[in-house]
PDB file of C-alpha atoms in Angstrom:
ATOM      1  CA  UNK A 127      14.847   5.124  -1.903  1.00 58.00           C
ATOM      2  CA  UNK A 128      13.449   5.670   1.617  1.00 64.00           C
ATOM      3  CA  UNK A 129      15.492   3.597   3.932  1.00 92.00           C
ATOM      4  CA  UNK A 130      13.594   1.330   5.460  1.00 96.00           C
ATOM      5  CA  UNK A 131      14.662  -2.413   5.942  1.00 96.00           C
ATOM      6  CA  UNK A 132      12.463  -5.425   7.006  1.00 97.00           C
ATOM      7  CA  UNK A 133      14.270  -8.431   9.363  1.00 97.00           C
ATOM      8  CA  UNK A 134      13.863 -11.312   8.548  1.00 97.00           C
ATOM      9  CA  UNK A 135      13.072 -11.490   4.971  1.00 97.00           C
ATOM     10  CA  UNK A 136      12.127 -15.069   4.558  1.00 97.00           C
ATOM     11  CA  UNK A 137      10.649 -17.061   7.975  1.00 97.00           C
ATOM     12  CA  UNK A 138       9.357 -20.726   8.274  1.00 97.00           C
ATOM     13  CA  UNK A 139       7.731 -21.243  11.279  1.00 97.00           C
ATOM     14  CA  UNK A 140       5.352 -24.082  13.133  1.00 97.00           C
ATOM     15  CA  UNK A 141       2.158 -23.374  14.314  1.00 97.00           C
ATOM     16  CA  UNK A 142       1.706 -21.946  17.400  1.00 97.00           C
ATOM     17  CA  UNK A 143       5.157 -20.362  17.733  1.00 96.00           C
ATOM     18  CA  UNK A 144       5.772 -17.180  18.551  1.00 96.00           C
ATOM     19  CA  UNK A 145       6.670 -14.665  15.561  1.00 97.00           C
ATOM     20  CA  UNK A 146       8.011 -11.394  15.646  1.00 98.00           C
ATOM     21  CA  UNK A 147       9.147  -9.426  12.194  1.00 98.00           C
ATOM     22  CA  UNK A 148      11.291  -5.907  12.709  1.00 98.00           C
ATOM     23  CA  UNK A 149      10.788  -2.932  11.176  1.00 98.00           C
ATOM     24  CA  UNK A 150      13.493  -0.336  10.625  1.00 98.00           C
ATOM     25  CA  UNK A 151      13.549   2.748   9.197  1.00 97.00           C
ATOM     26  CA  UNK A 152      15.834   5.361   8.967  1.00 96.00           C
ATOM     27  CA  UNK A 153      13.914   8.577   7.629  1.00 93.00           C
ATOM     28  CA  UNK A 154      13.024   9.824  11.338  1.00 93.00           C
ATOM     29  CA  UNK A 155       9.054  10.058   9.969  1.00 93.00           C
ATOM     30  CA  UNK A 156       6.284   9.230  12.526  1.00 92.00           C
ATOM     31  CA  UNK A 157       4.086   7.559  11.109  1.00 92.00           C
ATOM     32  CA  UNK A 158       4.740   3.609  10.878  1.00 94.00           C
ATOM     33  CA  UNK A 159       2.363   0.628   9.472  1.00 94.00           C
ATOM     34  CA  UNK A 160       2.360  -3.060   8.789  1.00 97.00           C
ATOM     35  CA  UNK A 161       0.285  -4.440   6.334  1.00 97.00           C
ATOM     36  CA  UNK A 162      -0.340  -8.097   5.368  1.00 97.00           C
ATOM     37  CA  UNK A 163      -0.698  -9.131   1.376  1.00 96.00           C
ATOM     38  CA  UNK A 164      -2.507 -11.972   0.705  1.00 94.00           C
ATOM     39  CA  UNK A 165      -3.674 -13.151  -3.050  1.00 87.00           C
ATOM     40  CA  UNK A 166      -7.117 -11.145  -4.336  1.00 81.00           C
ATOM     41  CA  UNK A 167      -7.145  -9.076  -1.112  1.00 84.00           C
ATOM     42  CA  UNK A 168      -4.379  -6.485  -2.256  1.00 87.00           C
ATOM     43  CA  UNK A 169      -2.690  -4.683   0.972  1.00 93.00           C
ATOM     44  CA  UNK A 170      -4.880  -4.891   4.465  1.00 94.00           C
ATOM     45  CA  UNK A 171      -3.452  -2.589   7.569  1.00 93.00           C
ATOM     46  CA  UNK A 172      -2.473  -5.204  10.345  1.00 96.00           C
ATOM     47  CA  UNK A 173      -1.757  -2.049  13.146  1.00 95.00           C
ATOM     48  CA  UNK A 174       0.178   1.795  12.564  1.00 93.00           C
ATOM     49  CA  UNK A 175       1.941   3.663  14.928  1.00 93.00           C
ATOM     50  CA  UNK A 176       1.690   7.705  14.883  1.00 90.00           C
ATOM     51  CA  UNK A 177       4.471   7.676  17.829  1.00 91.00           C
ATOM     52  CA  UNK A 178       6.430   6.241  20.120  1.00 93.00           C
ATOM     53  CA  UNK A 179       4.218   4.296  22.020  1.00 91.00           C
ATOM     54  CA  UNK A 180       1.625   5.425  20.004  1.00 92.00           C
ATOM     55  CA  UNK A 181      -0.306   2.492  18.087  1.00 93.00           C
ATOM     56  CA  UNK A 182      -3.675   1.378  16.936  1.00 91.00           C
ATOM     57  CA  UNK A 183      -5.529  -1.482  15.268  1.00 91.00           C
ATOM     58  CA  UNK A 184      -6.041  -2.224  11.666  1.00 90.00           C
ATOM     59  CA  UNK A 185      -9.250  -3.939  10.031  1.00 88.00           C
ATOM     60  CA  UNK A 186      -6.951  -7.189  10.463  1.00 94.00           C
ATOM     61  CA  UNK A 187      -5.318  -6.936  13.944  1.00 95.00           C
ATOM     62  CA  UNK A 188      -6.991 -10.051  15.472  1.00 95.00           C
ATOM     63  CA  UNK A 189      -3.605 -12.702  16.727  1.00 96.00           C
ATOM     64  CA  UNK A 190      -1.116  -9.746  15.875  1.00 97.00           C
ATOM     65  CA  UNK A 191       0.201  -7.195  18.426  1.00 97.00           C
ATOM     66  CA  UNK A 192       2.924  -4.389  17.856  1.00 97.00           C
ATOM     67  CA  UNK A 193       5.033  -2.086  19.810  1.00 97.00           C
ATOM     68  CA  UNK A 194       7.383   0.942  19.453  1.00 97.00           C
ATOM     69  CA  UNK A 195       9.894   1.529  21.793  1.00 96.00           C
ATOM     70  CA  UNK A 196      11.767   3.719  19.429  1.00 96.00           C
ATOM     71  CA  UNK A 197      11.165   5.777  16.048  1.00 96.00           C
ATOM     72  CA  UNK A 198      13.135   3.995  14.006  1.00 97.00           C
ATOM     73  CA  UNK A 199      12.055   0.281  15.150  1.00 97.00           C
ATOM     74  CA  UNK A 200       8.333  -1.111  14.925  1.00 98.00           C
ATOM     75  CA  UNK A 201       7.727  -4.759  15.766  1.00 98.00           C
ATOM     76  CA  UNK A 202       5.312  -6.706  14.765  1.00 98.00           C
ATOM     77  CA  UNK A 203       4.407 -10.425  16.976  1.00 98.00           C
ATOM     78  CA  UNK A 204       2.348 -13.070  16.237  1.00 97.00           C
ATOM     79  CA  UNK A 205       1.747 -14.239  19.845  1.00 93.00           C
ATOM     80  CA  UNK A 206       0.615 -17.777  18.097  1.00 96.00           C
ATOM     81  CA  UNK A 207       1.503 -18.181  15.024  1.00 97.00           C
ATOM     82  CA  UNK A 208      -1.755 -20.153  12.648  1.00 97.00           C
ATOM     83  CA  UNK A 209      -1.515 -21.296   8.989  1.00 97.00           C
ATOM     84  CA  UNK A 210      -3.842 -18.249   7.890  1.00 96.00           C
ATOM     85  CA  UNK A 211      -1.071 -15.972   8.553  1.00 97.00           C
ATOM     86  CA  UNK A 212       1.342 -17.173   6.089  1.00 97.00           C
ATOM     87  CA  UNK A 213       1.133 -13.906   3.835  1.00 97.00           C
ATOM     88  CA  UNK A 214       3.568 -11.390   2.906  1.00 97.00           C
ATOM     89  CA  UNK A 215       4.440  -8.307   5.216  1.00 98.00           C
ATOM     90  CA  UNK A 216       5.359  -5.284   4.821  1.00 97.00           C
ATOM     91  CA  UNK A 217       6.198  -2.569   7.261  1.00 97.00           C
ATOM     92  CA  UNK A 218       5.587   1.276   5.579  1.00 94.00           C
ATOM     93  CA  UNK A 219       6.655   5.098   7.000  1.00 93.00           C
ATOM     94  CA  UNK A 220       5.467   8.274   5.896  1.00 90.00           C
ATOM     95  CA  UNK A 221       6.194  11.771   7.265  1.00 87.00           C
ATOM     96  CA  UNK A 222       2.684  12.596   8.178  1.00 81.00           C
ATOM     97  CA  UNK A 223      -0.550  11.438   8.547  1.00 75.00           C
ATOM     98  CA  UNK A 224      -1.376   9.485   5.515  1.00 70.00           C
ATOM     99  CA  UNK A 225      -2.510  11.268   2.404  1.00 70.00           C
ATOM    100  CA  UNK A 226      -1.114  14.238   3.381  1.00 74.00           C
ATOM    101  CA  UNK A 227       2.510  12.745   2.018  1.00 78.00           C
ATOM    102  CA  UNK A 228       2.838   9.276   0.719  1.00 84.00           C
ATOM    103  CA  UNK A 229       3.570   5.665   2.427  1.00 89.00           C
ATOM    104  CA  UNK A 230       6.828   4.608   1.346  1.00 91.00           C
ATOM    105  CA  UNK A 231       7.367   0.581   1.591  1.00 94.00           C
ATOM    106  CA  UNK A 232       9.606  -1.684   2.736  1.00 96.00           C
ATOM    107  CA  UNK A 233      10.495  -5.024   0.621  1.00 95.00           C
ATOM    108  CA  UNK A 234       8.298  -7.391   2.527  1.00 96.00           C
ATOM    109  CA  UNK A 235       9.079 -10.604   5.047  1.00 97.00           C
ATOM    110  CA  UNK A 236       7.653 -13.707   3.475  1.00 97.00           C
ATOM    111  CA  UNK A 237       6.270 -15.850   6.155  1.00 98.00           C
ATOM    112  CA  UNK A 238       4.979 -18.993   6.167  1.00 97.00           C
ATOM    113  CA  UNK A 239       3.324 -20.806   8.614  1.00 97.00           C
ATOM    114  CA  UNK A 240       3.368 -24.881   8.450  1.00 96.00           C
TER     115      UNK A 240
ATOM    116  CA  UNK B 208     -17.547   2.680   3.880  1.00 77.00           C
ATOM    117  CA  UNK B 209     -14.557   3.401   2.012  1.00 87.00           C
ATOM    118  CA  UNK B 210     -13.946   1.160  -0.572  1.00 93.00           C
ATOM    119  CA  UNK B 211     -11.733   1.118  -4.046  1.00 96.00           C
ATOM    120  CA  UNK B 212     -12.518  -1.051  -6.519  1.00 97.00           C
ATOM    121  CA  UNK B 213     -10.292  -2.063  -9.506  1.00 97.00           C
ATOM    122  CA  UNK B 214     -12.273  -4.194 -11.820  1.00 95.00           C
ATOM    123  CA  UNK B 215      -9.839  -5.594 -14.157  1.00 97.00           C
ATOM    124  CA  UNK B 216      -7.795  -8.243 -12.637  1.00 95.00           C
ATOM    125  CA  UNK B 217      -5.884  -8.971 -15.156  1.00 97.00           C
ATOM    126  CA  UNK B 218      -4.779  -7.423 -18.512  1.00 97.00           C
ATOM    127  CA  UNK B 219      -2.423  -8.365 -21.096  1.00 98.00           C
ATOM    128  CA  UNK B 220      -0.871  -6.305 -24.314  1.00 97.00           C
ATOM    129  CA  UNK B 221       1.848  -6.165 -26.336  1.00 97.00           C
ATOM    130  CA  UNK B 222       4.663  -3.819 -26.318  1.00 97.00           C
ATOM    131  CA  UNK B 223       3.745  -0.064 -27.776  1.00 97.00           C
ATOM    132  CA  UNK B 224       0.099  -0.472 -26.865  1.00 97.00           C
ATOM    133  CA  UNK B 225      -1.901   2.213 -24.628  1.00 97.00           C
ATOM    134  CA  UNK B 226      -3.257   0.650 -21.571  1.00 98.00           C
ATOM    135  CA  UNK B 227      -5.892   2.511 -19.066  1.00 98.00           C
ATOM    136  CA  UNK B 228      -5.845   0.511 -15.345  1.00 98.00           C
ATOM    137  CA  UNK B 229      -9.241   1.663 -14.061  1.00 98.00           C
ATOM    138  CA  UNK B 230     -10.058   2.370 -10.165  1.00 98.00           C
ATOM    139  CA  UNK B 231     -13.388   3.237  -8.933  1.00 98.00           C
ATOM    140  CA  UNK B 232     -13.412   4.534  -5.028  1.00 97.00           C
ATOM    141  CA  UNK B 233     -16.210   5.196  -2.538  1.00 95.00           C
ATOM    142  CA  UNK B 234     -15.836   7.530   0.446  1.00 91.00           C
ATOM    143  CA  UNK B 235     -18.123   9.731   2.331  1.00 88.00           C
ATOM    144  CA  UNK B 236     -15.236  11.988   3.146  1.00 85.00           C
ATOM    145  CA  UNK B 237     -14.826  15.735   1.360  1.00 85.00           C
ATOM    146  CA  UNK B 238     -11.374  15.650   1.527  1.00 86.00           C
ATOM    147  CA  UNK B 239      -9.310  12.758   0.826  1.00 89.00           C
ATOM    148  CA  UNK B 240      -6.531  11.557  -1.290  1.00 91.00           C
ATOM    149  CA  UNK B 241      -5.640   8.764  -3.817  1.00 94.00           C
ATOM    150  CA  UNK B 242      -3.108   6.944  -5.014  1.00 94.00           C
ATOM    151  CA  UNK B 243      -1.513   4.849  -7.143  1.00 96.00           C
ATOM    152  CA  UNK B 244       1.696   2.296  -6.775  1.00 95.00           C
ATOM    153  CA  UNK B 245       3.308  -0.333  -9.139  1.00 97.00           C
ATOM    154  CA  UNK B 246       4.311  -3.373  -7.626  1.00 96.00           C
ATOM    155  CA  UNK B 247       7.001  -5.426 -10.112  1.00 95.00           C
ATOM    156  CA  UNK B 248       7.800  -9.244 -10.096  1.00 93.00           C
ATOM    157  CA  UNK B 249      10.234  -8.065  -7.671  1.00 92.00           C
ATOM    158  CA  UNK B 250       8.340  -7.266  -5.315  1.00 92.00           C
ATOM    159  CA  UNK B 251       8.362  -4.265  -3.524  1.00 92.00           C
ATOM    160  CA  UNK B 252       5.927  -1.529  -3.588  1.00 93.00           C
ATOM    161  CA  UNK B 253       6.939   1.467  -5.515  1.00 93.00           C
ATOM    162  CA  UNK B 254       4.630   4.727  -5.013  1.00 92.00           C
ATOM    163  CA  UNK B 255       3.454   6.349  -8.355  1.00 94.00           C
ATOM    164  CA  UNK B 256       0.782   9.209  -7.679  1.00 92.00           C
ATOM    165  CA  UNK B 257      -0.991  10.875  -4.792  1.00 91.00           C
ATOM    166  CA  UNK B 258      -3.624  13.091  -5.599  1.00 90.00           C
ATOM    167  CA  UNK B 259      -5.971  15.470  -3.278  1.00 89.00           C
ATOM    168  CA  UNK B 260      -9.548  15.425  -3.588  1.00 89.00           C
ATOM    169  CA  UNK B 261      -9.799  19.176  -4.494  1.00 88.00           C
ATOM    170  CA  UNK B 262      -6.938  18.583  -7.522  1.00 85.00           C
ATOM    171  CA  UNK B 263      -8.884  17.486 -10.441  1.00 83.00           C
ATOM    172  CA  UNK B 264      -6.200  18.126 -12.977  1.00 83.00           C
ATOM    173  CA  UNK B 265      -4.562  15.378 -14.530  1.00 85.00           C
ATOM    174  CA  UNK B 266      -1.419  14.734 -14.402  1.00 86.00           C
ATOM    175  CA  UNK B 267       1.348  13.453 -17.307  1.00 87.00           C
ATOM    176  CA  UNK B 268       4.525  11.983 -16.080  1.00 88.00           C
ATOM    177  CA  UNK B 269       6.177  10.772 -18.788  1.00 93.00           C
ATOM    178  CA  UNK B 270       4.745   7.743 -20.440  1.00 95.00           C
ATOM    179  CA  UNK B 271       2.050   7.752 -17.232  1.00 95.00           C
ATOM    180  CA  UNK B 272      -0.765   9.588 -16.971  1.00 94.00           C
ATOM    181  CA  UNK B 273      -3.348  10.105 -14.391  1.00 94.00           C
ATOM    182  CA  UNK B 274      -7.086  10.794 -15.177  1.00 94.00           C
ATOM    183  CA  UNK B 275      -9.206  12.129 -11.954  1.00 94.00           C
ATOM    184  CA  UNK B 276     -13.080  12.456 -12.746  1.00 93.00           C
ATOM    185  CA  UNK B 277     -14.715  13.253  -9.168  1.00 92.00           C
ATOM    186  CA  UNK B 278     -18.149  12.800 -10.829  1.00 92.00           C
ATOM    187  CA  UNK B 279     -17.638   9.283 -11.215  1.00 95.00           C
ATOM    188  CA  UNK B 280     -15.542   8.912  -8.756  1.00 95.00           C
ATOM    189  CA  UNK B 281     -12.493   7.424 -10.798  1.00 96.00           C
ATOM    190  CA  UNK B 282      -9.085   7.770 -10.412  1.00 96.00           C
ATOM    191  CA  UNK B 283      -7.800   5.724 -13.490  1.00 97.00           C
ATOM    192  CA  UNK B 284      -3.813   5.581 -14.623  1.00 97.00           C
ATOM    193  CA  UNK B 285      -3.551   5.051 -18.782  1.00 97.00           C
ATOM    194  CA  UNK B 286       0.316   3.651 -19.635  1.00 97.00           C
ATOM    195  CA  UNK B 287       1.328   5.294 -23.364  1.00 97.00           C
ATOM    196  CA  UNK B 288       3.170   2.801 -25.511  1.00 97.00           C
ATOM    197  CA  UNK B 289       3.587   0.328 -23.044  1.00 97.00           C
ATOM    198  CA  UNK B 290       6.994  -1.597 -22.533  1.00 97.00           C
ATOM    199  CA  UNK B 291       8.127  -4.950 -20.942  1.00 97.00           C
ATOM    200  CA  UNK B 292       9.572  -3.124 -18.202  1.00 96.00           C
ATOM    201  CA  UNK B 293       5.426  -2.139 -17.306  1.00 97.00           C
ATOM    202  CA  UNK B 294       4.981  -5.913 -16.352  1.00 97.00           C
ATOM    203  CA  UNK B 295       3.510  -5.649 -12.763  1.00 97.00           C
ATOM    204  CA  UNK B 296       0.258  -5.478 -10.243  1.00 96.00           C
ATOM    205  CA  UNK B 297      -0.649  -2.072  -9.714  1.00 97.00           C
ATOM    206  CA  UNK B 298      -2.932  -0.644  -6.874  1.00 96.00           C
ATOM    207  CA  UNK B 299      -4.996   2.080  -6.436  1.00 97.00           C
ATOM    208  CA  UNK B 300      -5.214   2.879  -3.274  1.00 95.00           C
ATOM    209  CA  UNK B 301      -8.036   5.776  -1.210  1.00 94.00           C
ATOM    210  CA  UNK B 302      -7.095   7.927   2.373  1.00 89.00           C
ATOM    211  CA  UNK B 303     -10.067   8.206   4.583  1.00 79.00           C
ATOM    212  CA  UNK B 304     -10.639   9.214   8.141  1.00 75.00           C
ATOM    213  CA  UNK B 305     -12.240   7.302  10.815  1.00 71.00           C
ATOM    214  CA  UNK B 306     -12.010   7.631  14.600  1.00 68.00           C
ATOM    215  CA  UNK B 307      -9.852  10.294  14.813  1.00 67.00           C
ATOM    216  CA  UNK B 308      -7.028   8.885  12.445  1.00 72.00           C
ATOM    217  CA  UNK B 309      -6.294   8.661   8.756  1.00 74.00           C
ATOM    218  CA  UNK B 310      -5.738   5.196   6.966  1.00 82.00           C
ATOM    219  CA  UNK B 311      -5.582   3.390   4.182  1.00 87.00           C
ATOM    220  CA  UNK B 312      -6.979   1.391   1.842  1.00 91.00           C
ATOM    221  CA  UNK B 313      -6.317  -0.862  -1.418  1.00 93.00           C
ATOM    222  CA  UNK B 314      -8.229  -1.940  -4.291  1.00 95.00           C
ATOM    223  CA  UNK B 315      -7.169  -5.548  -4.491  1.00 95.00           C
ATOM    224  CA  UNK B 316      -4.798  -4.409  -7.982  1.00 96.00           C
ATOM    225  CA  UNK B 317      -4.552  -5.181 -11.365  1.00 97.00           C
ATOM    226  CA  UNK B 318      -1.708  -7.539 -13.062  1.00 97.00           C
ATOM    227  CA  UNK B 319      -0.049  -6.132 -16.146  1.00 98.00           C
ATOM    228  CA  UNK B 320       1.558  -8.463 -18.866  1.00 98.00           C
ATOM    229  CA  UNK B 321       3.090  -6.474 -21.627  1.00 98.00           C
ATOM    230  CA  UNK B 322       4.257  -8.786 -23.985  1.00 97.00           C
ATOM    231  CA  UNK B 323       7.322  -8.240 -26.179  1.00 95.00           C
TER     232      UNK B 323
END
């Protein structure tokens, strides 16, 4: 299994908090991603990194921001948390560009917004 | 726009039974890659397949097998003699390129029962 670990797993939080959900991986790959899954939409990219430093939006980046200080860590804040963002996250690597090698997952950080 | 489409939402059969999961893509790209990955009751997000636009072989792994037909543009994954162990929503998921990077995107997945 690709090591890649998500922190925290489970998160209740009030509306309009600040959120942020950690990423860590421990394959050295570039290429980074968080994705939100919400029922009858499948997976939707939220933002990817292809470097330190190096990120870019999604189709679903509006209220979400990201940064990578590191190769191993990518963070992902909710600057304001809202009820539509309750979903399930998960962070993915791959060792290049994608669908030149595969996205390998991580298990996913259930949040839920009240 | 790129776009994958997997029609069934739902199936359900019992144990020992063949089962096709069908996924339809669009894409304007020549070169691009698909793929396929089973997501169990657990949870997590296990990768299956990748395939490369200019591979139209299909592929046996096992019990799984993988049916590419560029003309129709399907990508569909058939499960021989199905066990309980099969239970889960899979995806079919389509590379594409746009502004300089590559991404990707998911059909919305189909739920598998297989019933003992």
């Amino acid at each position: 299994d690709a090591g890649i670990t998500q922190s925290p797993r489970h998160k209740v939080t009030e509306t309009g908090t600040p959120v942020t959900l950690r990423c860590h991986q421990t394959e050295n790959h570039r290429y980074m991603y968080w994705y939100r899954q919400d029922p009858g939409h499948g997976l939707r990219l939220i933002h990817y990194s292809y470097g330190v430093k190096d990120t870019d939006k999604g189709e679903v980046s509006d209220g979400y921001s990201v940064s990578r200080s590191k190769t191993e860590d990518f963070l992902l804040t909710l600057e304001s948390a809202t009820s539509s963002q309750t979903s399930v996250y998960f962070c993915a690597i791959s060792e290049s560009i994608v669908g030149r090698s595969e996205q390998y997952f991580g298990p996913g950080t259930r949040l839920t917004v009240t | 726009a790129q776009k994958v489409t997997q029609a069934q939402t739902e199936i359900s059969v019992v144990e020992k039974e063949d089962v096709t999961l069908d996924c339809v893509y669009e894409t304007r790209d020549t070169t691009y890659y698909l793929f396929w990955y089973k997501q169990p009751p657990s949870g997590e997000l296990v990768f299956l397949i990748r395939r490369n636009s200019f591979d139209e072989q299909n592929e046996i792994s096992g019990r799984y097998s993988w049916n590419f037909q560029k003309s129709t543009s399907s990508f569909n994954f058939t499960i021989t003699a199905s066990q309980v162990v099969d239970s889960a929503v899979y995806f079919c998921a389509l590379s594409f390129s746009q502004g300089g990077s590559e991404k990707l995107v998911f059909g919305k997945g189909t739920k598998l029962t297989v019933n003992p």
